[in-house]
Coordinates of C-alpha atoms in Angstrom, one line a residue:
L1 CA 113.3 136.2 118.7
A2 CA 113.1 133.9 115.3
I3 CA 115.3 134.0 112.9
F4 CA 114.7 133.6 109.5
F5 CA 117.6 132.4 107.3
Y6 CA 118.4 129.9 104.5
F7 CA 120.7 126.9 105.2
N8 CA 122.0 124.3 102.8
L9 CA 122.6 120.8 103.8
S10 CA 125.5 118.5 102.8
L11 CA 124.4 115.1 100.5
K12 CA 125.8 113.8 104.2
S13 CA 123.4 114.7 106.4
N14 CA 121.1 112.9 108.6
T15 CA 120.3 115.9 111.1
L16 CA 120.2 119.3 111.2
K17 CA 120.1 121.9 113.9
I18 CA 118.1 125.2 112.8
N19 CA 119.4 127.4 115.1
A20 CA 122.1 128.0 117.6
S21 CA 120.2 128.8 120.2
D22 CA 117.7 125.0 119.9
N23 CA 118.0 122.1 122.0
L24 CA 116.4 120.2 119.3
A25 CA 117.8 118.5 116.2
V26 CA 115.7 117.5 113.5
A27 CA 116.2 113.6 111.5
L28 CA 116.5 113.9 107.9
T29 CA 116.1 109.9 107.9
D30 CA 115.1 107.5 110.1
L31 CA 117.5 107.4 112.9
K32 CA 118.3 104.0 115.7
K33 CA 118.6 103.5 118.6
D34 CA 122.3 103.9 119.5
Q35 CA 123.5 105.3 116.9
I36 CA 125.4 107.7 116.6
V37 CA 124.7 111.0 115.2
N38 CA 126.5 114.9 114.4
V39 CA 124.7 117.8 114.7
N40 CA 127.1 120.7 114.2
E41 CA 130.4 119.4 114.7
I42 CA 128.9 117.3 117.7
D43 CA 128.3 113.7 118.0
Y44 CA 124.9 112.1 119.8
K45 CA 124.6 108.8 121.1
L46 CA 120.7 108.2 120.7
V47 CA 118.6 106.6 123.2
S48 CA 115.1 106.1 121.1
N49 CA 114.8 105.3 117.6
V50 CA 114.0 108.7 116.1
K51 CA 112.1 108.9 112.9
S52 CA 112.4 110.7 109.9
K53 CA 111.1 114.5 110.2
H54 CA 111.0 114.2 113.9
K55 CA 113.0 115.8 117.0
F56 CA 115.5 114.8 119.5
S57 CA 116.9 116.4 122.3
T58 CA 120.3 117.5 122.2
Q59 CA 120.4 118.3 126.0
K60 CA 119.2 116.5 129.3
L61 CA 115.7 118.1 130.2
K62 CA 113.9 118.1 133.4
I63 CA 110.3 118.4 134.2
G64 CA 109.5 122.4 133.3
D65 CA 112.4 123.0 131.1
P66 CA 111.6 125.1 127.8
V67 CA 112.0 123.5 124.7
Y68 CA 113.5 125.3 121.8
M69 CA 113.5 125.4 117.9
Y70 CA 114.0 127.8 115.3
G71 CA 115.3 129.9 118.3
V72 CA 112.0 130.4 120.3
I73 CA 109.8 128.4 122.4
V74 CA 108.0 125.7 120.8
G75 CA 107.4 123.6 124.1
R76 CA 108.3 122.5 127.8
A77 CA 109.2 119.1 128.8
K78 CA 106.7 117.6 130.9
K79 CA 108.9 114.6 131.9
N80 CA 112.7 114.5 132.0
I81 CA 114.1 113.7 128.7
K82 CA 117.2 112.1 128.2
K83 CA 120.1 113.9 125.7
G84 CA 119.6 112.0 122.2
E85 CA 115.9 110.9 123.0
Q86 CA 112.9 111.4 120.7
I87 CA 110.2 114.4 121.8
N88 CA 106.9 113.7 121.3
T89 CA 103.4 113.9 122.8
T90 CA 104.2 112.1 125.9
N91 CA 107.4 113.9 127.2
I92 CA 106.5 117.4 125.8
I93 CA 103.4 119.7 125.7
H94 CA 102.6 123.1 124.0
E95 CA 104.2 126.3 125.2
T96 CA 105.0 129.8 123.4
G97 CA 107.2 132.8 124.4
K98 CA 105.3 135.8 125.8
Y99 CA 105.5 138.9 123.3
T100 CA 104.7 142.6 124.5
L101 CA 104.1 145.5 122.0
P102 CA 107.1 148.9 121.9
K103 CA 106.1 151.8 122.6
K104 CA 107.0 153.1 119.2
I105 CA 108.0 151.2 116.5
K106 CA 110.7 152.5 114.0
K107 CA 110.2 151.8 109.6
K108 CA 112.5 148.8 109.4
K109 CA 115.5 149.4 106.7
W110 CA 115.3 145.8 104.8
K111 CA 117.5 144.7 101.8
F112 CA 116.5 143.3 99.1
P113 CA 117.7 139.5 98.4
E114 CA 120.1 139.4 95.7
I115 CA 118.6 138.1 92.6
K116 CA 120.9 136.2 90.4
N117 CA 119.3 134.3 87.2
I118 CA 115.7 136.0 87.4
T119 CA 115.0 135.3 83.4
K120 CA 111.8 136.9 83.3
N121 CA 110.2 139.8 85.5
K122 CA 107.0 140.0 84.0
F123 CA 104.0 137.6 83.6
E124 CA 100.9 138.3 80.8
G125 CA 98.2 139.2 83.2
Y126 CA 94.4 140.5 82.8
C127 CA 94.7 144.4 83.5
R128 CA 91.3 146.2 85.7
D129 CA 90.6 149.3 85.3
D130 CA 90.9 150.1 88.6
G131 CA 94.8 148.9 88.4
K132 CA 94.6 145.5 89.5
V133 CA 95.8 142.6 87.4
G134 CA 94.2 139.3 87.3
T135 CA 96.5 135.7 86.3
E136 CA 93.2 134.8 84.9
N137 CA 89.5 136.2 83.6
N138 CA 87.0 134.2 85.1
W139 CA 83.3 134.2 85.4
L140 CA 81.5 133.7 89.0
V141 CA 77.7 132.1 89.7
I142 CA 77.6 132.7 93.4
P143 CA 74.5 132.0 95.4
L144 CA 73.9 134.4 98.3
V145 CA 72.1 131.3 100.3
F146 CA 72.9 127.6 100.4
C147 CA 68.7 126.5 99.5
Q148 CA 70.5 128.0 95.5
N149 CA 72.9 125.6 95.5
R150 CA 70.8 123.0 93.6
N151 CA 70.1 126.1 90.7
I152 CA 73.8 126.7 91.0
E153 CA 74.3 123.1 90.2
K154 CA 71.7 123.1 87.1
I155 CA 73.0 126.3 85.7
K156 CA 76.7 124.6 86.0
K157 CA 75.4 121.4 84.0
N158 CA 73.5 124.0 81.2
M159 CA 76.1 125.7 80.8
L160 CA 79.9 124.3 80.8
K161 CA 79.5 121.8 78.2
S162 CA 77.6 124.2 75.7
L163 CA 79.9 126.5 75.8
G164 CA 83.2 124.6 75.7
Y165 CA 84.1 124.7 79.3
E166 CA 83.8 120.9 80.5
Q167 CA 87.0 119.4 81.8
S168 CA 89.3 117.9 79.2
F169 CA 89.8 114.5 81.5
D170 CA 88.8 111.5 81.8
D171 CA 87.6 111.1 85.4
D172 CA 84.2 108.5 84.7
Y173 CA 85.2 104.8 86.0
D174 CA 83.5 102.2 84.1
L175 CA 81.5 99.5 86.2
S176 CA 80.3 97.2 84.1
E177 CA 82.8 94.5 85.1
L178 CA 82.1 95.5 88.8
I179 CA 78.2 94.5 88.3
D180 CA 79.0 91.8 85.9
K181 CA 81.0 89.7 88.5
Y182 CA 78.5 90.9 91.3
K183 CA 76.0 89.5 89.1
S184 CA 77.9 86.1 88.3
G185 CA 78.3 85.7 92.7
V186 CA 81.9 86.3 93.2
S187 CA 83.1 87.1 96.5
S188 CA 83.8 90.4 98.0
D189 CA 87.3 89.7 98.0
E190 CA 87.2 89.1 93.9
L191 CA 85.5 92.1 94.0
L192 CA 87.6 94.2 95.3
E193 CA 90.8 92.8 93.2
I194 CA 89.2 94.2 90.0
S195 CA 91.3 97.1 88.6
L196 CA 88.9 99.7 87.4
Q197 CA 89.3 101.4 84.1
K198 CA 88.2 104.9 82.8
K199 CA 85.4 105.7 80.8
Q200 CA 86.7 107.4 77.2
R201 CA 84.4 110.3 76.5
K202 CA 84.6 113.1 74.5
K203 CA 86.7 116.2 75.5
Y204 CA 86.2 119.7 74.8
S205 CA 89.0 122.0 74.6
N206 CA 87.7 125.1 72.2
P207 CA 85.8 126.8 74.4
L208 CA 83.3 129.6 73.3
F209 CA 85.0 132.5 74.9
P210 CA 88.9 132.1 74.6
N211 CA 89.8 134.8 77.0
V212 CA 87.9 133.6 79.8
D213 CA 89.6 131.1 81.6
G214 CA 86.9 129.6 83.6
I215 CA 83.6 130.1 84.3
Y216 CA 83.3 128.8 88.2
F217 CA 80.2 127.7 90.2
L218 CA 80.4 128.2 94.3
T219 CA 78.2 126.5 96.7
H220 CA 78.2 127.2 100.3
E221 CA 75.8 126.0 103.8
G222 CA 75.5 129.5 104.6
G223 CA 73.3 132.7 104.4
C224 CA 70.2 132.2 106.7
G225 CA 69.3 130.1 109.6
G226 CA 72.9 131.5 111.3
S227 CA 73.7 134.9 112.8
T228 CA 73.2 137.9 111.2
F229 CA 76.7 138.5 111.6
D230 CA 77.6 135.0 109.5
S231 CA 75.4 136.4 106.9
I232 CA 77.0 140.1 106.8
T233 CA 80.5 138.3 106.8
L234 CA 79.7 135.9 104.1
C235 CA 78.5 139.1 101.8
K236 CA 82.1 140.4 102.2
L237 CA 83.7 137.5 101.6
I238 CA 81.5 137.4 98.0
A239 CA 82.1 141.1 97.9
G240 CA 85.9 140.0 97.6
Y241 CA 85.4 137.4 95.1
I242 CA 83.9 139.9 92.9
N243 CA 86.4 142.4 93.3
N244 CA 89.0 139.9 92.8
P245 CA 91.2 140.9 90.2
N246 CA 90.7 137.4 88.7
T247 CA 87.4 137.4 88.3
A248 CA 85.6 139.6 85.3
G249 CA 82.0 139.8 86.6
A250 CA 79.4 137.9 88.6
T251 CA 75.9 136.0 88.4
I252 CA 74.5 136.7 92.1
L253 CA 71.1 134.1 93.0
S254 CA 68.9 135.2 95.7
L255 CA 65.9 133.7 97.4
G256 CA 64.9 136.8 98.6
C257 CA 63.8 135.8 102.3
Q258 CA 67.2 135.0 103.7
H259 CA 69.8 136.8 106.3
A260 CA 72.3 138.0 102.8
Q261 CA 70.6 140.1 101.0
I262 CA 71.3 141.6 97.8
G263 CA 71.2 145.1 99.8
I264 CA 73.9 144.1 101.6
L265 CA 75.9 142.8 99.1
K266 CA 75.9 145.8 97.0
R267 CA 76.4 148.5 99.7
V268 CA 79.9 145.9 100.6
L269 CA 81.0 146.4 96.9
K270 CA 80.5 149.6 97.1
N271 CA 82.4 150.5 99.7
I272 CA 85.4 148.3 98.8
C273 CA 85.6 149.1 95.1
P274 CA 82.8 152.4 94.4
K275 CA 84.5 152.6 90.9
S276 CA 84.4 149.8 89.7
N277 CA 82.4 148.8 86.2
K278 CA 82.8 144.6 86.1
P279 CA 78.7 143.1 85.3
V280 CA 77.3 141.6 88.1
Y281 CA 73.9 140.2 88.0
Y282 CA 71.6 140.0 90.7
L283 CA 68.6 137.7 90.3
E284 CA 65.9 137.0 92.8
Q285 CA 63.9 134.0 92.6
Q286 CA 60.8 134.9 94.7
K287 CA 60.5 137.6 92.3
S288 CA 60.6 135.2 89.4
K289 CA 57.6 133.4 87.7
S290 CA 58.6 130.1 87.9
E291 CA 62.0 128.6 88.5
N292 CA 62.6 127.8 85.2
E293 CA 62.3 131.4 84.2
F294 CA 64.6 132.0 87.3
I295 CA 67.1 129.5 85.6
A296 CA 66.7 130.8 82.1
N297 CA 67.2 134.2 83.1
A298 CA 70.3 133.5 85.0
I299 CA 72.0 131.5 82.1
K300 CA 70.9 134.3 79.4
K301 CA 72.3 137.3 81.9
T302 CA 76.0 135.2 82.4
F303 CA 75.9 134.6 78.5
V304 CA 75.6 138.4 77.9
G305 CA 78.4 138.7 80.8
L306 CA 80.5 136.3 78.8
T307 CA 80.4 138.0 76.1
K308 CA 81.9 141.8 77.6
A309 CA 84.4 139.3 79.7
N310 CA 85.8 138.3 76.6
K311 CA 86.7 141.4 75.4
I312 CA 89.6 141.7 77.4
S313 CA 92.8 139.5 76.8
R314 CA 96.4 139.2 78.5
S315 CA 99.1 141.8 78.4
D316 CA 103.1 141.9 79.5
V317 CA 102.9 143.4 83.3
P318 CA 105.4 143.9 85.7
L319 CA 106.0 141.1 88.7
S320 CA 104.8 144.0 91.0
K321 CA 101.2 143.2 90.3
L322 CA 101.5 139.7 91.5
T323 CA 99.4 139.4 94.5
I324 CA 100.7 135.9 96.5
G325 CA 98.3 134.2 99.2
L326 CA 100.7 132.0 101.0
E327 CA 98.9 128.8 102.4
C328 CA 100.0 125.3 104.2
G329 CA 97.6 122.4 104.4
G330 CA 99.0 118.6 105.2
S331 CA 102.3 120.2 106.9
D332 CA 104.7 118.2 108.5
G333 CA 108.1 117.6 110.0
F334 CA 109.7 119.4 106.8
S335 CA 107.8 121.7 105.6
G336 CA 109.4 124.6 107.9
I337 CA 112.8 123.4 106.3
S338 CA 112.2 123.3 102.6
A339 CA 109.0 124.0 101.4
N340 CA 108.0 127.0 103.7
P341 CA 111.2 128.6 103.7
T342 CA 111.3 128.9 99.8
L343 CA 107.9 130.5 100.1
G344 CA 109.8 132.9 102.3
H345 CA 112.5 133.5 100.1
L346 CA 110.0 134.0 96.8
T347 CA 107.9 136.1 99.2
D348 CA 111.1 138.4 99.5
I349 CA 111.4 138.4 95.5
V350 CA 108.2 139.1 95.3
V351 CA 108.1 142.0 97.4
G352 CA 111.2 143.6 96.2
F353 CA 109.9 144.0 92.9
G354 CA 107.0 146.1 94.7
G355 CA 104.1 143.0 94.4
S356 CA 102.5 141.9 97.4
A357 CA 101.9 138.5 99.3
I358 CA 99.5 137.8 101.9
L359 CA 100.6 135.7 105.2
S360 CA 97.5 133.8 106.8
E361 CA 96.7 131.5 109.0
F362 CA 96.5 133.1 112.6
P363 CA 97.0 130.0 115.0
E364 CA 100.2 129.3 113.0
L365 CA 101.4 132.1 114.3
N366 CA 101.2 131.4 117.5
G367 CA 104.7 131.8 119.2
V368 CA 106.5 133.6 116.7
E369 CA 104.4 137.1 117.8
Q370 CA 106.9 139.3 118.9
E371 CA 109.3 138.4 115.5
L372 CA 105.9 139.5 113.7
I373 CA 105.4 142.5 115.8
N374 CA 109.0 143.6 115.4
R375 CA 108.6 143.1 111.7
C376 CA 105.3 145.3 111.7
N377 CA 106.3 149.2 110.1
N378 CA 103.9 150.8 112.3
L379 CA 102.2 150.5 115.8
K380 CA 98.8 150.6 114.8
S381 CA 99.2 147.3 112.1
A382 CA 101.3 145.7 115.7
K383 CA 98.6 146.3 117.6
K384 CA 96.0 145.3 115.5
F385 CA 98.0 141.8 115.1
A386 CA 97.8 141.2 118.8
S387 CA 94.3 142.1 119.5
L388 CA 93.8 139.5 116.5
M389 CA 95.6 137.1 118.2
T390 CA 94.6 137.0 121.5
N391 CA 90.8 137.5 120.8
Y392 CA 91.0 134.7 118.2
N393 CA 92.4 132.3 120.8
T394 CA 90.1 133.6 123.5
R395 CA 86.7 132.7 121.6
A396 CA 88.5 129.4 120.3
S397 CA 89.3 128.6 124.1
E398 CA 86.0 129.5 125.0
L399 CA 84.4 127.1 122.8
G400 CA 86.8 124.2 124.6
S401 CA 89.5 124.9 122.3
G402 CA 92.4 127.2 121.0
F403 CA 95.5 127.5 119.0
H404 CA 97.1 124.4 121.2
A405 CA 94.8 122.5 119.5
N406 CA 95.8 123.1 116.2
P407 CA 98.3 120.2 115.1
S408 CA 96.1 117.4 113.5
P409 CA 97.1 113.9 113.6
G410 CA 98.4 113.7 110.7
N411 CA 100.9 116.6 111.4
I412 CA 101.5 115.0 114.9
K413 CA 102.4 111.8 113.2
D414 CA 105.0 113.6 111.2
G415 CA 107.0 115.2 113.8
L416 CA 104.9 118.6 114.1
I417 CA 104.0 117.5 117.9
T418 CA 103.3 120.8 119.2
D419 CA 101.2 124.1 117.2
A420 CA 104.2 126.5 118.2
I421 CA 106.6 123.8 116.6
K422 CA 104.0 123.8 113.4
S423 CA 103.9 127.9 113.7
A424 CA 107.5 128.6 113.8
G425 CA 108.3 126.7 110.8
A426 CA 104.7 127.9 108.9
A427 CA 105.6 131.6 109.5
K428 CA 108.7 130.7 107.2
K429 CA 106.3 131.5 104.7
G430 CA 106.6 134.9 105.0
G431 CA 110.0 135.7 104.6
T432 CA 112.0 138.2 105.9
S433 CA 110.3 141.4 104.7
P434 CA 108.5 144.4 107.0
I435 CA 104.8 143.6 107.5
V436 CA 102.7 146.8 106.1
D437 CA 99.9 145.8 107.2
V438 CA 97.4 143.6 109.4
L439 CA 94.3 142.7 107.6
D440 CA 91.1 141.1 109.4
Y441 CA 88.8 138.5 107.5
T442 CA 87.5 139.7 104.5
E443 CA 89.4 142.9 104.4
Q444 CA 91.0 143.9 101.0
I445 CA 94.6 144.3 100.3
K446 CA 95.2 148.0 99.7
K447 CA 99.2 148.2 100.2
A448 CA 101.8 146.3 98.0
G449 CA 104.6 144.4 100.6
L450 CA 103.8 141.8 103.1
N451 CA 100.2 141.5 104.8
L452 CA 98.9 139.2 107.5
L453 CA 95.3 138.2 107.1
C454 CA 93.3 137.0 109.9
T455 CA 92.2 133.4 108.7
P456 CA 91.9 130.0 110.7
G457 CA 94.5 127.0 109.9
N458 CA 91.7 125.1 108.3
D459 CA 93.5 124.6 104.7
V460 CA 90.1 125.4 102.5
E461 CA 88.8 127.9 104.9
S462 CA 92.0 129.7 105.0
T463 CA 92.1 130.1 100.8
T464 CA 88.7 131.0 100.7
G465 CA 89.8 133.8 102.8
L466 CA 93.0 134.9 101.2
A467 CA 90.9 134.8 97.5
G468 CA 88.5 136.8 99.4
S469 CA 91.0 139.5 100.0
G470 CA 92.7 139.8 96.9
A471 CA 95.4 136.9 96.5
N472 CA 95.6 136.6 92.8
L473 CA 97.7 133.7 93.0
I474 CA 97.8 131.1 95.6
L475 CA 100.8 128.8 97.2
F476 CA 100.4 125.8 98.9
T477 CA 102.8 124.1 100.5
T478 CA 102.3 119.9 101.9
G479 CA 104.4 117.6 103.8
L480 CA 101.3 114.9 103.4
G481 CA 99.6 115.9 100.3
T482 CA 95.8 117.7 99.9
P483 CA 94.2 118.2 96.6
T484 CA 92.3 121.4 97.3
G485 CA 91.7 124.4 95.1
N486 CA 89.9 127.7 94.6
P487 CA 87.3 128.5 91.9
A488 CA 88.8 132.5 91.7
V489 CA 92.5 132.2 92.0
P490 CA 94.8 129.1 90.5
V491 CA 96.2 127.3 93.8
I492 CA 99.9 125.9 93.0
K493 CA 100.9 123.0 95.4
I494 CA 104.5 122.3 96.7
S495 CA 106.0 119.7 98.6
S496 CA 108.2 119.6 101.3
N497 CA 109.6 116.1 100.5
S498 CA 110.1 114.0 96.9
L499 CA 108.2 111.0 98.7
V500 CA 104.7 113.0 98.9
Y501 CA 105.6 114.6 95.7
K502 CA 106.0 111.2 94.0
K503 CA 103.3 109.3 95.5
M504 CA 100.4 112.4 94.4
K505 CA 102.5 113.9 91.5
D506 CA 98.6 114.2 90.2
I507 CA 98.0 116.9 92.5
I508 CA 101.0 118.2 93.7
D509 CA 102.7 120.9 91.2
F510 CA 106.3 121.5 92.6
N511 CA 108.6 119.6 94.8
T512 CA 111.2 121.3 97.3
G513 CA 112.6 117.7 98.8
A514 CA 116.1 118.3 97.0
I515 CA 116.8 121.0 99.9
I516 CA 116.1 117.9 102.0
E517 CA 118.0 115.8 99.8
G518 CA 120.8 118.4 100.3
E519 CA 120.8 118.5 96.4
K520 CA 119.7 122.5 95.7
N521 CA 119.4 125.4 98.6
V522 CA 115.8 127.6 99.2
E523 CA 117.1 129.7 97.0
E524 CA 117.7 128.0 94.0
C525 CA 113.9 126.2 94.8
A526 CA 112.2 129.7 94.8
L527 CA 113.7 130.8 91.4
E528 CA 112.6 127.6 89.9
L529 CA 109.3 128.3 91.6
L530 CA 109.5 132.1 90.4
N531 CA 109.6 130.7 86.9
F532 CA 106.4 128.1 87.3
I533 CA 104.6 130.7 89.0
I534 CA 105.2 133.1 86.0
K535 CA 104.2 130.7 83.4
V536 CA 100.7 129.5 85.5
A537 CA 100.0 133.5 86.3
S538 CA 100.3 133.8 82.4
G539 CA 98.2 130.9 81.7
K540 CA 100.6 128.9 80.0
I541 CA 100.2 126.2 82.2
Q542 CA 97.3 125.2 84.6
S543 CA 97.8 124.4 88.3
K544 CA 97.1 120.7 88.8
A545 CA 94.1 122.0 91.3
R546 CA 92.9 123.2 87.9
I547 CA 93.3 120.4 85.7
L548 CA 91.4 118.3 88.2
D549 CA 88.4 120.8 88.5
Q550 CA 89.8 121.2 92.5
N551 CA 87.1 124.5 93.2
D552 CA 86.6 124.8 97.0
F553 CA 84.7 127.8 99.0
I554 CA 83.8 127.0 102.6
P555 CA 83.4 130.4 104.3
W556 CA 85.1 131.1 108.2
K557 CA 82.6 130.7 110.6
R558 CA 84.2 132.9 113.3
G559 CA 86.0 131.3 116.2
I560 CA 84.3 127.6 115.5
S561 CA 87.4 126.7 113.6
L562 CA 91.2 126.5 114.2

């Protein structure tokens, strides 16, 4: 079984063996051929260069021998591998261990981690009538079908600036020098040497509705033309966004003839939140006299909704009202050593205080199924998890893919050679607590504690799903850097290494690279991150994704995406 533990690294460490049963070690710095390295008091002479973040074998492996990391099978040798040789796509292939369902599951005794130096165990949130709490108070404008995207953009253009919600940073580049130089006949190389300056424009920082954190306008490519199943799933997803505790209310635009009907959305919404009193306005263009009238009505109703949303304000609430979504994207060979274990320890803290966490990305749980099954606190959840994993992989395989194909070129380049290696590290985001529930895509979180949610590994599709199932804050680890965000929920980026944090500090919020460098341990980083997310959840600071107005929304079409 995978063993989840937290380790400290010495300042002099240049290698790491994560589990005693592993036959791989991780290079924490670039290592050279013939270099002598020490792993757990044993010296190894490297027979090849080993790049930082990559792994080398600590024993001779024959063709067909299993490869272990994090205490689980993560591959199989397809060539003879020498002791001290770097593993790569040419000498190992994806392989996972088999898993079984027990006949009976006993509830697990779980020890809440010893917590020291927590200065605050509350945040300032927006209390809803159903007992949930938002970390933001947002209004959403959502189309039921892609042909409303243009109308969405027109409403957005008309409302944000007038109401004081236009982004307060300068992101328009001045092209005048490029144009002048082009007209003067300079070469292409000279054009490339020109340094573009940003235009200065008026900033808006005093919104008309100070208790409304944002008005967000979603667009998508669904609702019609695909399968009825996809349209119904879209309605369930949108209903989840309306039900999200960060949402004060919503304006829904419909054409009228599409598969994703207003009636379907209303039925789903009533099913998941029958007593909700959030204002939701439905507009159907085919019932309007003109497009101008349709857009004007949408603006007026949204404005009225904002006046209602502005009546609620923040108040102190316990950490038990926090629901964190756990996500990783642009992962690297350090993600499973620094950033993901930090999230795991943070998850244990939040769960220990009575809060909730949602671990998603099922293709990136491939190979650690047995560990997760054993952590389920009831057999029903264990069976559901196993069924969802099997059905997902089967459907993806029928389309010419499968979990084995999940690692991206960037993942592989930076040390995640197989999906099983990636998964064993990704699962660490879920910490050590028992699993209280397993949710299919668009299902709503109902139980406090650690939940599993079936989503693809694709970053935006997965974060879209996390928000749709009720996360009020999303924590997103990255080793390579990624700019994604979400319209309903703040997304906090956490880097696995200091290099990417320094290069992409404009999009990354928090760095765990000090763990790799031996300057901090996982527990220290988790406590620092906890204090940071409390500030974000309380509206004291904005995440980088919010500052950059990065609001991505991509519904998942089942089976097509990993």
